[in-house]
PDB file of C-alpha atoms in Angstrom:
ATOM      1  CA  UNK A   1       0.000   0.000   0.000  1.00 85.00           C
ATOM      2  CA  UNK A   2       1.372   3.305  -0.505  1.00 88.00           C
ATOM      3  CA  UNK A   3       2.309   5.989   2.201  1.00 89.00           C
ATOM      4  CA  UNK A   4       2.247   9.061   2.014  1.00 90.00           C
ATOM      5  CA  UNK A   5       5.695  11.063   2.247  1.00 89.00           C
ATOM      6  CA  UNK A   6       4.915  14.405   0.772  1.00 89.00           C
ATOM      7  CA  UNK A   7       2.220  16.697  -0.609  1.00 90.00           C
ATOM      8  CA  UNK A   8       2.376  20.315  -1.460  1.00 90.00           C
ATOM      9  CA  UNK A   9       1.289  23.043  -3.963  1.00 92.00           C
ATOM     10  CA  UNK A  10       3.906  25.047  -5.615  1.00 92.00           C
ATOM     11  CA  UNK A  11       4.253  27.671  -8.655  1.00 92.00           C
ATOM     12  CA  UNK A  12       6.684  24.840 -10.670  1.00 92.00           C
ATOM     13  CA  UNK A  13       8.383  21.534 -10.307  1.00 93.00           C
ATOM     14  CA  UNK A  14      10.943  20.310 -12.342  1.00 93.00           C
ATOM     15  CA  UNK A  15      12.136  16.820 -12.369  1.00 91.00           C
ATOM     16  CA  UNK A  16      15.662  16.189 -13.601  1.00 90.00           C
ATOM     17  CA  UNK A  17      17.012  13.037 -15.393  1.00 89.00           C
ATOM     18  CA  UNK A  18      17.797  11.328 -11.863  1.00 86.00           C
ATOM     19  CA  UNK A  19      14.323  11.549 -10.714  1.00 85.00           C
ATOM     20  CA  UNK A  20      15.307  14.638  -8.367  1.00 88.00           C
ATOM     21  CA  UNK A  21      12.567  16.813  -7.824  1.00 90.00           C
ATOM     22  CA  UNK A  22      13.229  20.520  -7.621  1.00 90.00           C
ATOM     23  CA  UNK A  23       9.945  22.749  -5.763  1.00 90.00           C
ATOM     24  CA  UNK A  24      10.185  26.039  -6.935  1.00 90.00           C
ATOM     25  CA  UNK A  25       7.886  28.668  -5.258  1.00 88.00           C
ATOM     26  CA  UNK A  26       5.786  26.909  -2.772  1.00 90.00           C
ATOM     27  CA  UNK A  27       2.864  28.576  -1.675  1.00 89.00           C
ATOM     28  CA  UNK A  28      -0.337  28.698   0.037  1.00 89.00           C
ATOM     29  CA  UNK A  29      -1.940  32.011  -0.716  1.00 91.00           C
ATOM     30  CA  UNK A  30      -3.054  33.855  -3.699  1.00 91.00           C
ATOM     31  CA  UNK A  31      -3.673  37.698  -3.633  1.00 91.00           C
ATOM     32  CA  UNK A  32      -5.082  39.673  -6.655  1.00 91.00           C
ATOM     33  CA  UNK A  33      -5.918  43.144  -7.273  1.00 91.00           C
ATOM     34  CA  UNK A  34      -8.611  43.526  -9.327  1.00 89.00           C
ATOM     35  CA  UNK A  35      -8.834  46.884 -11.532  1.00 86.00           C
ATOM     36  CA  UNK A  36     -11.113  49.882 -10.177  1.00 84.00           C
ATOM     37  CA  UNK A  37     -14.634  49.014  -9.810  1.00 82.00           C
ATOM     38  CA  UNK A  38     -14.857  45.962 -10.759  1.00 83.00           C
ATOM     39  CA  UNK A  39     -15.983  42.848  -8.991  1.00 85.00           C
ATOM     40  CA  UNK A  40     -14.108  39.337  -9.537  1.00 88.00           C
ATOM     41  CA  UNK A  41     -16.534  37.040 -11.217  1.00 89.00           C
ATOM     42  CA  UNK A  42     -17.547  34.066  -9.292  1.00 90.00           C
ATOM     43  CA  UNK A  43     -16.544  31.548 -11.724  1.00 92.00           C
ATOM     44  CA  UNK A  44     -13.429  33.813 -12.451  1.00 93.00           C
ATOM     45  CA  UNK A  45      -9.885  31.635 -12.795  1.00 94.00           C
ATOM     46  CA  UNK A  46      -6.545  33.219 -13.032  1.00 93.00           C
ATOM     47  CA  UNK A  47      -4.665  31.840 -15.600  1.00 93.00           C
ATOM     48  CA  UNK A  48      -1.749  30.802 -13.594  1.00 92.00           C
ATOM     49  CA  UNK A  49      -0.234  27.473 -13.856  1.00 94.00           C
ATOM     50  CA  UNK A  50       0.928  26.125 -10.513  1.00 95.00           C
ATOM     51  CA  UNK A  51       0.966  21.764  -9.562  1.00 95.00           C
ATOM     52  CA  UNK A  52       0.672  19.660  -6.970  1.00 94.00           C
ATOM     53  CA  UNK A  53       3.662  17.535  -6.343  1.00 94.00           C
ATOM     54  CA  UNK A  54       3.298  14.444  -3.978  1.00 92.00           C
ATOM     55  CA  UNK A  55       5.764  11.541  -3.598  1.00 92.00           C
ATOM     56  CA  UNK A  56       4.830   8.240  -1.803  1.00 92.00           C
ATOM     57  CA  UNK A  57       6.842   5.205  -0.720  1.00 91.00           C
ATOM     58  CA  UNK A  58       5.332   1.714  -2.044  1.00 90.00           C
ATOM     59  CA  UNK A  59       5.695  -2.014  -0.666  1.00 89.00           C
ATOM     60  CA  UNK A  60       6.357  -5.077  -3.064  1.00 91.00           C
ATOM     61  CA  UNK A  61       3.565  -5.575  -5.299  1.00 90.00           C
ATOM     62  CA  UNK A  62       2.395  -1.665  -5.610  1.00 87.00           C
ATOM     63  CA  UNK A  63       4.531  -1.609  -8.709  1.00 90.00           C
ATOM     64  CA  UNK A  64       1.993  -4.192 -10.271  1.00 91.00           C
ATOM     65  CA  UNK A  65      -1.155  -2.525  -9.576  1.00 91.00           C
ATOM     66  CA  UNK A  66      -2.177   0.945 -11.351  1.00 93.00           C
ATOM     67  CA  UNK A  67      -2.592   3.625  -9.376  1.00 94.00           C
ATOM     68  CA  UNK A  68      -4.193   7.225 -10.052  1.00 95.00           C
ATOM     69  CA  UNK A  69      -3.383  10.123  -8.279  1.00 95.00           C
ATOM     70  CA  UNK A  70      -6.321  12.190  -7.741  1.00 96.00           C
ATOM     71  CA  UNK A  71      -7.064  16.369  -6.798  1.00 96.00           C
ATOM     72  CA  UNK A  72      -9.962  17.671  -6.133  1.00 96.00           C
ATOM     73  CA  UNK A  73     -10.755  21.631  -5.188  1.00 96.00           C
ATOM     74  CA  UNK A  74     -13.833  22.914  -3.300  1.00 96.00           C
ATOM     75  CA  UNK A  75     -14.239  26.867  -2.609  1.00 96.00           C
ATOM     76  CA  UNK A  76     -14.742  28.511   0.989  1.00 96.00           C
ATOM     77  CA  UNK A  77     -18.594  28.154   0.758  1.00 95.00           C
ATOM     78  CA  UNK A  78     -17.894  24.318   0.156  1.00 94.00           C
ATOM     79  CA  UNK A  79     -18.741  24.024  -3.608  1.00 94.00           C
ATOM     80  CA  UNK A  80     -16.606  21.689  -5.647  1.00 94.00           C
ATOM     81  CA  UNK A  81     -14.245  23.564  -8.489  1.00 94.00           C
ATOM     82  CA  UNK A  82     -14.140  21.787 -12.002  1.00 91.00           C
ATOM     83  CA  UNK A  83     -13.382  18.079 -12.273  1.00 90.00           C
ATOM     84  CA  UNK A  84     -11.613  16.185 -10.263  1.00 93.00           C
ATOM     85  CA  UNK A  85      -7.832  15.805 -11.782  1.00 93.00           C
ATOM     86  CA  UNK A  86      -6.460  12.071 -11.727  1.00 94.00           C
ATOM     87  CA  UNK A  87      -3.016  11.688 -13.237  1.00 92.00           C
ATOM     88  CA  UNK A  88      -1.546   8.495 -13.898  1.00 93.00           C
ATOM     89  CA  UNK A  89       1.316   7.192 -11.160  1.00 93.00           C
ATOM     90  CA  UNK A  90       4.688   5.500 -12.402  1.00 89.00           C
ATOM     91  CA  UNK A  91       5.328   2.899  -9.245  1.00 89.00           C
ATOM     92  CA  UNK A  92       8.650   1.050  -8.994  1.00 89.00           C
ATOM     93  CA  UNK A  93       9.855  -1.507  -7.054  1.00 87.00           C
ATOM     94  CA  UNK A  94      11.931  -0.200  -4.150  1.00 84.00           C
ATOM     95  CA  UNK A  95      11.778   3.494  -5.541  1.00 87.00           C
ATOM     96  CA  UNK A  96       9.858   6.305  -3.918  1.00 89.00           C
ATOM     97  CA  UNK A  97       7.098   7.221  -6.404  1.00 91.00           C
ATOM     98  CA  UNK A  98       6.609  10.944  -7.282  1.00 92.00           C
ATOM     99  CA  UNK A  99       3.714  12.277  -9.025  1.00 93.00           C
ATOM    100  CA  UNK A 100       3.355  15.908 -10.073  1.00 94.00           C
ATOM    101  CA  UNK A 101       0.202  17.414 -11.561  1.00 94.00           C
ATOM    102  CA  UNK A 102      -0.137  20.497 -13.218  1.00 95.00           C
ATOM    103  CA  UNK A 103      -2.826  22.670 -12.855  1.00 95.00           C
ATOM    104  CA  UNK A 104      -3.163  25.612 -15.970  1.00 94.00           C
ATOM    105  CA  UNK A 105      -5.749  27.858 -13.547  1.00 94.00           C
ATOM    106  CA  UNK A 106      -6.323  28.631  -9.865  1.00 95.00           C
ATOM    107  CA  UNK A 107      -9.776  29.619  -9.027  1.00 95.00           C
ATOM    108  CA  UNK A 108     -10.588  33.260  -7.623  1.00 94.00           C
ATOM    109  CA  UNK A 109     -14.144  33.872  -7.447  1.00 92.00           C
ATOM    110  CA  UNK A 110     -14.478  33.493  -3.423  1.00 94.00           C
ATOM    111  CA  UNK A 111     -12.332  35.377  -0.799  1.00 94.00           C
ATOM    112  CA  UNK A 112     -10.976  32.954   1.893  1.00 95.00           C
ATOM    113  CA  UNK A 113     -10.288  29.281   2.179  1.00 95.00           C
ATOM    114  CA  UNK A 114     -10.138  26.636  -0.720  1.00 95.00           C
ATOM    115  CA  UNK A 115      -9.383  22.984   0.323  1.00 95.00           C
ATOM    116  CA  UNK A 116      -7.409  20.995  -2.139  1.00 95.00           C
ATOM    117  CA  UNK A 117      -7.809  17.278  -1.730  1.00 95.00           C
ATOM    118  CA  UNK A 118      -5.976  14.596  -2.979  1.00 94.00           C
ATOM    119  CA  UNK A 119      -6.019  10.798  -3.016  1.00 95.00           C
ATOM    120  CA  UNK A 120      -4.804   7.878  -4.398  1.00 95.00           C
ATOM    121  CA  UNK A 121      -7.230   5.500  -6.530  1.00 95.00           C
ATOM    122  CA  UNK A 122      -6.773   1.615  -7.673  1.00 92.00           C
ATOM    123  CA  UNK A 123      -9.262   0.494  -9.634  1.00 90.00           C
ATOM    124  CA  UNK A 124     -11.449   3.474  -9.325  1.00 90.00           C
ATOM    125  CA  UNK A 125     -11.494   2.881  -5.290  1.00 93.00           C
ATOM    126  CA  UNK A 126      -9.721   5.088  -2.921  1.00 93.00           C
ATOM    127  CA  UNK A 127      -6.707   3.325  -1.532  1.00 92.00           C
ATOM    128  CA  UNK A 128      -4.726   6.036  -0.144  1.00 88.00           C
ATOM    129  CA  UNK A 129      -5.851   9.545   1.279  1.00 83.00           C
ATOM    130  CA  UNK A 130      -7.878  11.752   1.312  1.00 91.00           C
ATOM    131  CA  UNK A 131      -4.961  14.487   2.236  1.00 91.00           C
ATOM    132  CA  UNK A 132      -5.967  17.736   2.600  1.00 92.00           C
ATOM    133  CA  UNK A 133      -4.762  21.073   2.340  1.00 91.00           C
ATOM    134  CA  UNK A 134      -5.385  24.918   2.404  1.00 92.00           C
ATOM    135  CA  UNK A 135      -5.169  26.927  -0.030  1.00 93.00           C
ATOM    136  CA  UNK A 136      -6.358  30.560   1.075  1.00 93.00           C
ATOM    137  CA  UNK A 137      -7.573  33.572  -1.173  1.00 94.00           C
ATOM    138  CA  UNK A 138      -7.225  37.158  -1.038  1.00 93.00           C
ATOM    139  CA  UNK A 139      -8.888  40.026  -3.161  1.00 91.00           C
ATOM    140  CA  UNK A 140      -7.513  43.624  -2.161  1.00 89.00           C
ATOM    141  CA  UNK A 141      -8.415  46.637  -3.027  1.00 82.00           C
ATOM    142  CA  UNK A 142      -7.108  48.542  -5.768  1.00 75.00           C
ATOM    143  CA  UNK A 143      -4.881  51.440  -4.693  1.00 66.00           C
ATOM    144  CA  UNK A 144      -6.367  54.904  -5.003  1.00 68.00           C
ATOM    145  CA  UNK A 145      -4.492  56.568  -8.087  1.00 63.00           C
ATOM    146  CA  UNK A 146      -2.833  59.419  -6.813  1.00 64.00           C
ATOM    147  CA  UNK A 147      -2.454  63.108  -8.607  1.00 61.00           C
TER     148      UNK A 147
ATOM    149  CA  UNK B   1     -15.610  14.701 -30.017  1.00 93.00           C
ATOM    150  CA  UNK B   2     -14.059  18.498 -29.236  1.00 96.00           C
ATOM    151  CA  UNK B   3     -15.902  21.636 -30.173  1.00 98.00           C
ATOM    152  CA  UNK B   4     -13.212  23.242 -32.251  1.00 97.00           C
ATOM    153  CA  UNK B   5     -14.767  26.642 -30.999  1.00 98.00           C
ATOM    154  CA  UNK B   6     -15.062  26.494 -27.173  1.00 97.00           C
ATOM    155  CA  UNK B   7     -12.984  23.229 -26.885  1.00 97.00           C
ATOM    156  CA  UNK B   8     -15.920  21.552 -24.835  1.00 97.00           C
ATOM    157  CA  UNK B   9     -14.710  17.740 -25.089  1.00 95.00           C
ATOM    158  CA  UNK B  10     -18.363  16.250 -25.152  1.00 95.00           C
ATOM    159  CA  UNK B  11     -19.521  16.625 -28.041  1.00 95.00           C
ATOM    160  CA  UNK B  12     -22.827  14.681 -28.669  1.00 93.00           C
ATOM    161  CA  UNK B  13     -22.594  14.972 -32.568  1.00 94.00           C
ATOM    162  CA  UNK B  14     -19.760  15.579 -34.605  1.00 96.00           C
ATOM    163  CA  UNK B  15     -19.457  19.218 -35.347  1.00 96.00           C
ATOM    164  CA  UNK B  16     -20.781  19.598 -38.940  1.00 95.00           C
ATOM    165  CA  UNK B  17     -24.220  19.126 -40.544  1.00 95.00           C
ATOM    166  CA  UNK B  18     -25.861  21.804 -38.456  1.00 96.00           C
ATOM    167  CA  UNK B  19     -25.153  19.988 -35.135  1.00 97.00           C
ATOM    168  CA  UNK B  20     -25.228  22.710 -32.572  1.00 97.00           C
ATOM    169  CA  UNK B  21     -22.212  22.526 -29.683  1.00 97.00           C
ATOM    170  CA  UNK B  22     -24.708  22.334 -26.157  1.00 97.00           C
ATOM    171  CA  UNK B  23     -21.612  24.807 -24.321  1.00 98.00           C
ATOM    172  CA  UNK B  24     -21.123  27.186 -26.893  1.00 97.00           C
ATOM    173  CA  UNK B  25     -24.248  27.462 -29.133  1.00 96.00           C
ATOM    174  CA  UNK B  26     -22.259  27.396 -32.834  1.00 97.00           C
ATOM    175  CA  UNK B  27     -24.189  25.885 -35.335  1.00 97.00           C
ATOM    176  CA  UNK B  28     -21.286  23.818 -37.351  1.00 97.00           C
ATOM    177  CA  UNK B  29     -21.777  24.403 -41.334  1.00 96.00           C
ATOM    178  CA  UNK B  30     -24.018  27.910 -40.379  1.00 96.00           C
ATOM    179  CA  UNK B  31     -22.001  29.418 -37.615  1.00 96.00           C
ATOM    180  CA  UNK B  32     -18.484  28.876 -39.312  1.00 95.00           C
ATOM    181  CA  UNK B  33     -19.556  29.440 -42.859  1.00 95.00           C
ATOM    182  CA  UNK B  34     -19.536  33.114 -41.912  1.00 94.00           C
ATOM    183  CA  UNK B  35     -16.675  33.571 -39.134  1.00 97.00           C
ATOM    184  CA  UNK B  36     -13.627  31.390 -38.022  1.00 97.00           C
ATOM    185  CA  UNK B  37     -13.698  29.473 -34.998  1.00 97.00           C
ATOM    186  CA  UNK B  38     -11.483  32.127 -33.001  1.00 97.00           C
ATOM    187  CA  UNK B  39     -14.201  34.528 -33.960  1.00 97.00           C
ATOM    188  CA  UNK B  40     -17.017  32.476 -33.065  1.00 97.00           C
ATOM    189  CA  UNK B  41     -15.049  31.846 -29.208  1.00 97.00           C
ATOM    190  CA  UNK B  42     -14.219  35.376 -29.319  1.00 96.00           C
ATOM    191  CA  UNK B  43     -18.214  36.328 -29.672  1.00 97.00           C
ATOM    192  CA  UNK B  44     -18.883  33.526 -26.878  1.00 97.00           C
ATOM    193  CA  UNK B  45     -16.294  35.095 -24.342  1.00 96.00           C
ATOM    194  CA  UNK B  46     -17.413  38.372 -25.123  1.00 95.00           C
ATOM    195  CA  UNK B  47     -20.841  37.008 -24.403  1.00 94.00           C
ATOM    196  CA  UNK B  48     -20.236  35.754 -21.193  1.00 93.00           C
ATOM    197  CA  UNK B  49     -19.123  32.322 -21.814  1.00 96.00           C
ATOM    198  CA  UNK B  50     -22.506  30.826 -20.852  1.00 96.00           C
ATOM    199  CA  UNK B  51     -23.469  27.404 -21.214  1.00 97.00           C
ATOM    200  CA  UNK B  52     -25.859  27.206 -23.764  1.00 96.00           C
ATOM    201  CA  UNK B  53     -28.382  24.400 -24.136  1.00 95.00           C
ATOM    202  CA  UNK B  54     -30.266  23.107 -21.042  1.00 94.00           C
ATOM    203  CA  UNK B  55     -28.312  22.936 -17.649  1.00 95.00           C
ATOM    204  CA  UNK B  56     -24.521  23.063 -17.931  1.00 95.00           C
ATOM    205  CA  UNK B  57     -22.348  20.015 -16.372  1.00 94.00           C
ATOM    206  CA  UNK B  58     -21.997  19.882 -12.801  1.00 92.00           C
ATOM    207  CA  UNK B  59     -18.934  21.739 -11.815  1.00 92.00           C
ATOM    208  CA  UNK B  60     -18.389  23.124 -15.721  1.00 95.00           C
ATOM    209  CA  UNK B  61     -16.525  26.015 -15.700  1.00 95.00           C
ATOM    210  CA  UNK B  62     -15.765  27.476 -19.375  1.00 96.00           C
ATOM    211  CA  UNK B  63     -12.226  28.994 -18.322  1.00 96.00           C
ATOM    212  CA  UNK B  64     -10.845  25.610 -16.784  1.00 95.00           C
ATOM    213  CA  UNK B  65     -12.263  24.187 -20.455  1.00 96.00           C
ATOM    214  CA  UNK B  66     -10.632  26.755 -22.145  1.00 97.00           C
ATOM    215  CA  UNK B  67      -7.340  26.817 -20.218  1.00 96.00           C
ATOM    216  CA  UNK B  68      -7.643  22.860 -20.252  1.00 94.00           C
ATOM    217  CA  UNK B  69      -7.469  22.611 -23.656  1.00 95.00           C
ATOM    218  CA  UNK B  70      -4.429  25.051 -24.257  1.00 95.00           C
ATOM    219  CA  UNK B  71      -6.675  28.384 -24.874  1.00 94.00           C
ATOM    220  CA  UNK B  72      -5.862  30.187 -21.972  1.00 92.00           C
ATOM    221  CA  UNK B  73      -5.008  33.285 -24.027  1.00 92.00           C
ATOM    222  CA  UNK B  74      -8.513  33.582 -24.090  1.00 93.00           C
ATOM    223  CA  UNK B  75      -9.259  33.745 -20.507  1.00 93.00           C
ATOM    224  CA  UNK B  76      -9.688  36.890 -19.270  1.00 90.00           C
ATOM    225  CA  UNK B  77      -7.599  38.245 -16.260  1.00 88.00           C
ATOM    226  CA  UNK B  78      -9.716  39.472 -13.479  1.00 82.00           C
ATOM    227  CA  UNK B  79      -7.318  40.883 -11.726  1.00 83.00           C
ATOM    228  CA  UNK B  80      -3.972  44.250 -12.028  1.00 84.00           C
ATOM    229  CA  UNK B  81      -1.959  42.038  -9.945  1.00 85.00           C
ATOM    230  CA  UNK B  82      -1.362  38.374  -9.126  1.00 88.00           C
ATOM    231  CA  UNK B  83       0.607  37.168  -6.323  1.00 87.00           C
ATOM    232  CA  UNK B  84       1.861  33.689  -4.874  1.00 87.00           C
ATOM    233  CA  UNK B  85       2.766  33.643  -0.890  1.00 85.00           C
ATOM    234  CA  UNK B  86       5.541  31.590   0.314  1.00 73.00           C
ATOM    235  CA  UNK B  87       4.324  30.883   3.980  1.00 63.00           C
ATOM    236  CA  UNK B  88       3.438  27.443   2.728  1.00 51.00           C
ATOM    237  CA  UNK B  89       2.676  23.925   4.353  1.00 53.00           C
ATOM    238  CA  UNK B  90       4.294  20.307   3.412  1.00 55.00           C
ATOM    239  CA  UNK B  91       2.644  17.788   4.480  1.00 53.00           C
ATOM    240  CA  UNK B  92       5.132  14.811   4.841  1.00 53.00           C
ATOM    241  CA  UNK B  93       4.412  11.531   5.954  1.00 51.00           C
ATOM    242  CA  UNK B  94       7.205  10.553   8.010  1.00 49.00           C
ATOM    243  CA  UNK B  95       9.952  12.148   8.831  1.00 47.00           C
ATOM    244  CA  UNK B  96      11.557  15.336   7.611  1.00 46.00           C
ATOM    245  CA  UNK B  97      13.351  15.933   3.793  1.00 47.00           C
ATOM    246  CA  UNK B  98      15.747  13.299   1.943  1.00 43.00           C
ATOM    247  CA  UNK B  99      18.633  13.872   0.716  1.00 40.00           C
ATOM    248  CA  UNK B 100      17.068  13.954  -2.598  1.00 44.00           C
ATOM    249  CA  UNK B 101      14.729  15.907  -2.125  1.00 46.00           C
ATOM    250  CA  UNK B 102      15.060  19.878  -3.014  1.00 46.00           C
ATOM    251  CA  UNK B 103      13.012  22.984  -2.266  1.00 48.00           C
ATOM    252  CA  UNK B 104      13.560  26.210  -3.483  1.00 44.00           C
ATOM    253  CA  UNK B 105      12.210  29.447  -1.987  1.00 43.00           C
ATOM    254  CA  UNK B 106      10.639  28.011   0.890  1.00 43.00           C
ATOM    255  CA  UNK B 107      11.425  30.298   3.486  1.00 40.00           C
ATOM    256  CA  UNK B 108       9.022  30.581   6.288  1.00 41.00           C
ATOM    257  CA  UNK B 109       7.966  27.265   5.364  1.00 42.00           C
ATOM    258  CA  UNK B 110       5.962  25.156   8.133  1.00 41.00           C
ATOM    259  CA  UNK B 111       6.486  21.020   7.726  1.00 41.00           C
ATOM    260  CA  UNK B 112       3.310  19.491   9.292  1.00 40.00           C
ATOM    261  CA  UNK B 113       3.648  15.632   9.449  1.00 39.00           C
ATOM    262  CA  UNK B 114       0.533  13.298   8.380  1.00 40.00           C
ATOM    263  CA  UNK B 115      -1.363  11.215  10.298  1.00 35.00           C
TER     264      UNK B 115
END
């Protein structure tokens, strides 16, 4: 069964030839400025690629089964965001497996706290997770333009 | 079958023989006789990006389609400024970092471990 060793949201990950995974920009909060008098639209999404990178250590036989890694998002008034993203895991014997998935959008429509969940599926059945995390938003307010 | 307008990825028909797309309302053979299909997505942003025909998918959202499928040129930026904030969490499941295991710019960075 796999364990969990690591889960976290970051801006980019890069994975070099060795398997060695670089986290650049880790975060977990957004803020935006929108322009003067205007409102953020509730299904508004900034176009800003960012992934979730997890890595997991397996026992014998893992490597045989097929596992999907699995995020789901859900605003601060509870409402799930898009489709849940599954993304194929690599699992080899007596290696740590590391899955990152890229995500092209964040969503911005609600001030406050957006919980990103992830899990691990076999067969369409959860066999690892759910982990969760926060993921908080801000909207301020444009700065007053100054003669 | 895509919708080579909006990019919705359920198409029930194929898009030709006056088949209507259900997200984005072009009429394939009517529609795109007269404009291109950047036009025709162009009009539909410009429009609101509504779903069309009967009640959308549950949890559609037309920018995640659009950005999904590589159009996120498209989307429109609600926002002057974006920014990321570093104070961020890592959940680990036992123990702390490997050796092969890098982070960059992860100052103020709280490890929680799991469960």
């Amino acid at each position: 069964m796999l364990k969990l060793y690591v889960c976290v949201a970051c801006e980019k990950v890069i994975i070099d030839q060795d398997g060695v995974a670089s986290l650049i920009g880790l975060f977990n909060k957004l803020s935006l400025t929108p322009p003067k008098d205007q409102e953020v639209p509730k299904n508004a999404v900034a176009p800003k690629e960012w992934a979730v990178f997890s890595a997991w250590d397996s026992e014998p036989g893992d490597e045989l089964k097929e596992h999907i890694f699995c995020i789901q998002m859900f605003y601060p008034d509870k409402s799930q965001f898009g489709e849940v993203f599954k993304n194929k895991m690599n699992v080899e014997l007596n290696k740590r497996s590391q899955v990152k998935t890229v995500i092209p959008g964040f969503p911005v429509g609600q001030t406050g706290s957006y919980t990103v969940r992830t899990w691990i599926e076999e067969n369409n059945k959860m066999v690892a997770g759910p982990i969760e995390f926060k993921m908080e938003v801000e909207i301020l307010k444009p700065a007053p333009v100054q003669n | 079958m895509t919708c080579p307008v909006c990019a919705y990825g359920k198409l029930p028909y194929p898009p030709q023989d006056y088949n209507i797309c259900p997200c984005c309302s072009t009429e394939f053979g009517n529609d795109d006789a007269i404009y291109s299909h950047r036009q025709l997505l162009g009009m539909w942003i410009a429009g609101g990006a509504n779903w069309f025909f009967g009640k959308a998918p549950e949890n559609w959202n037309p920018w995640m389609q659009l950005l999904n499928a590589g159009l996120g040129t498209y989307v429109p930026k609600p926002f002057l400024d974006l920014r990321l904030h570093t104070n961020a969490s890592v959940y680990a499941g036992a123990g702390s970092f490997a050796p092969d295991f890098e982070a960059n710019h992860i100052k103020d960075v709280s490890i929680a471990l799991a469960a």
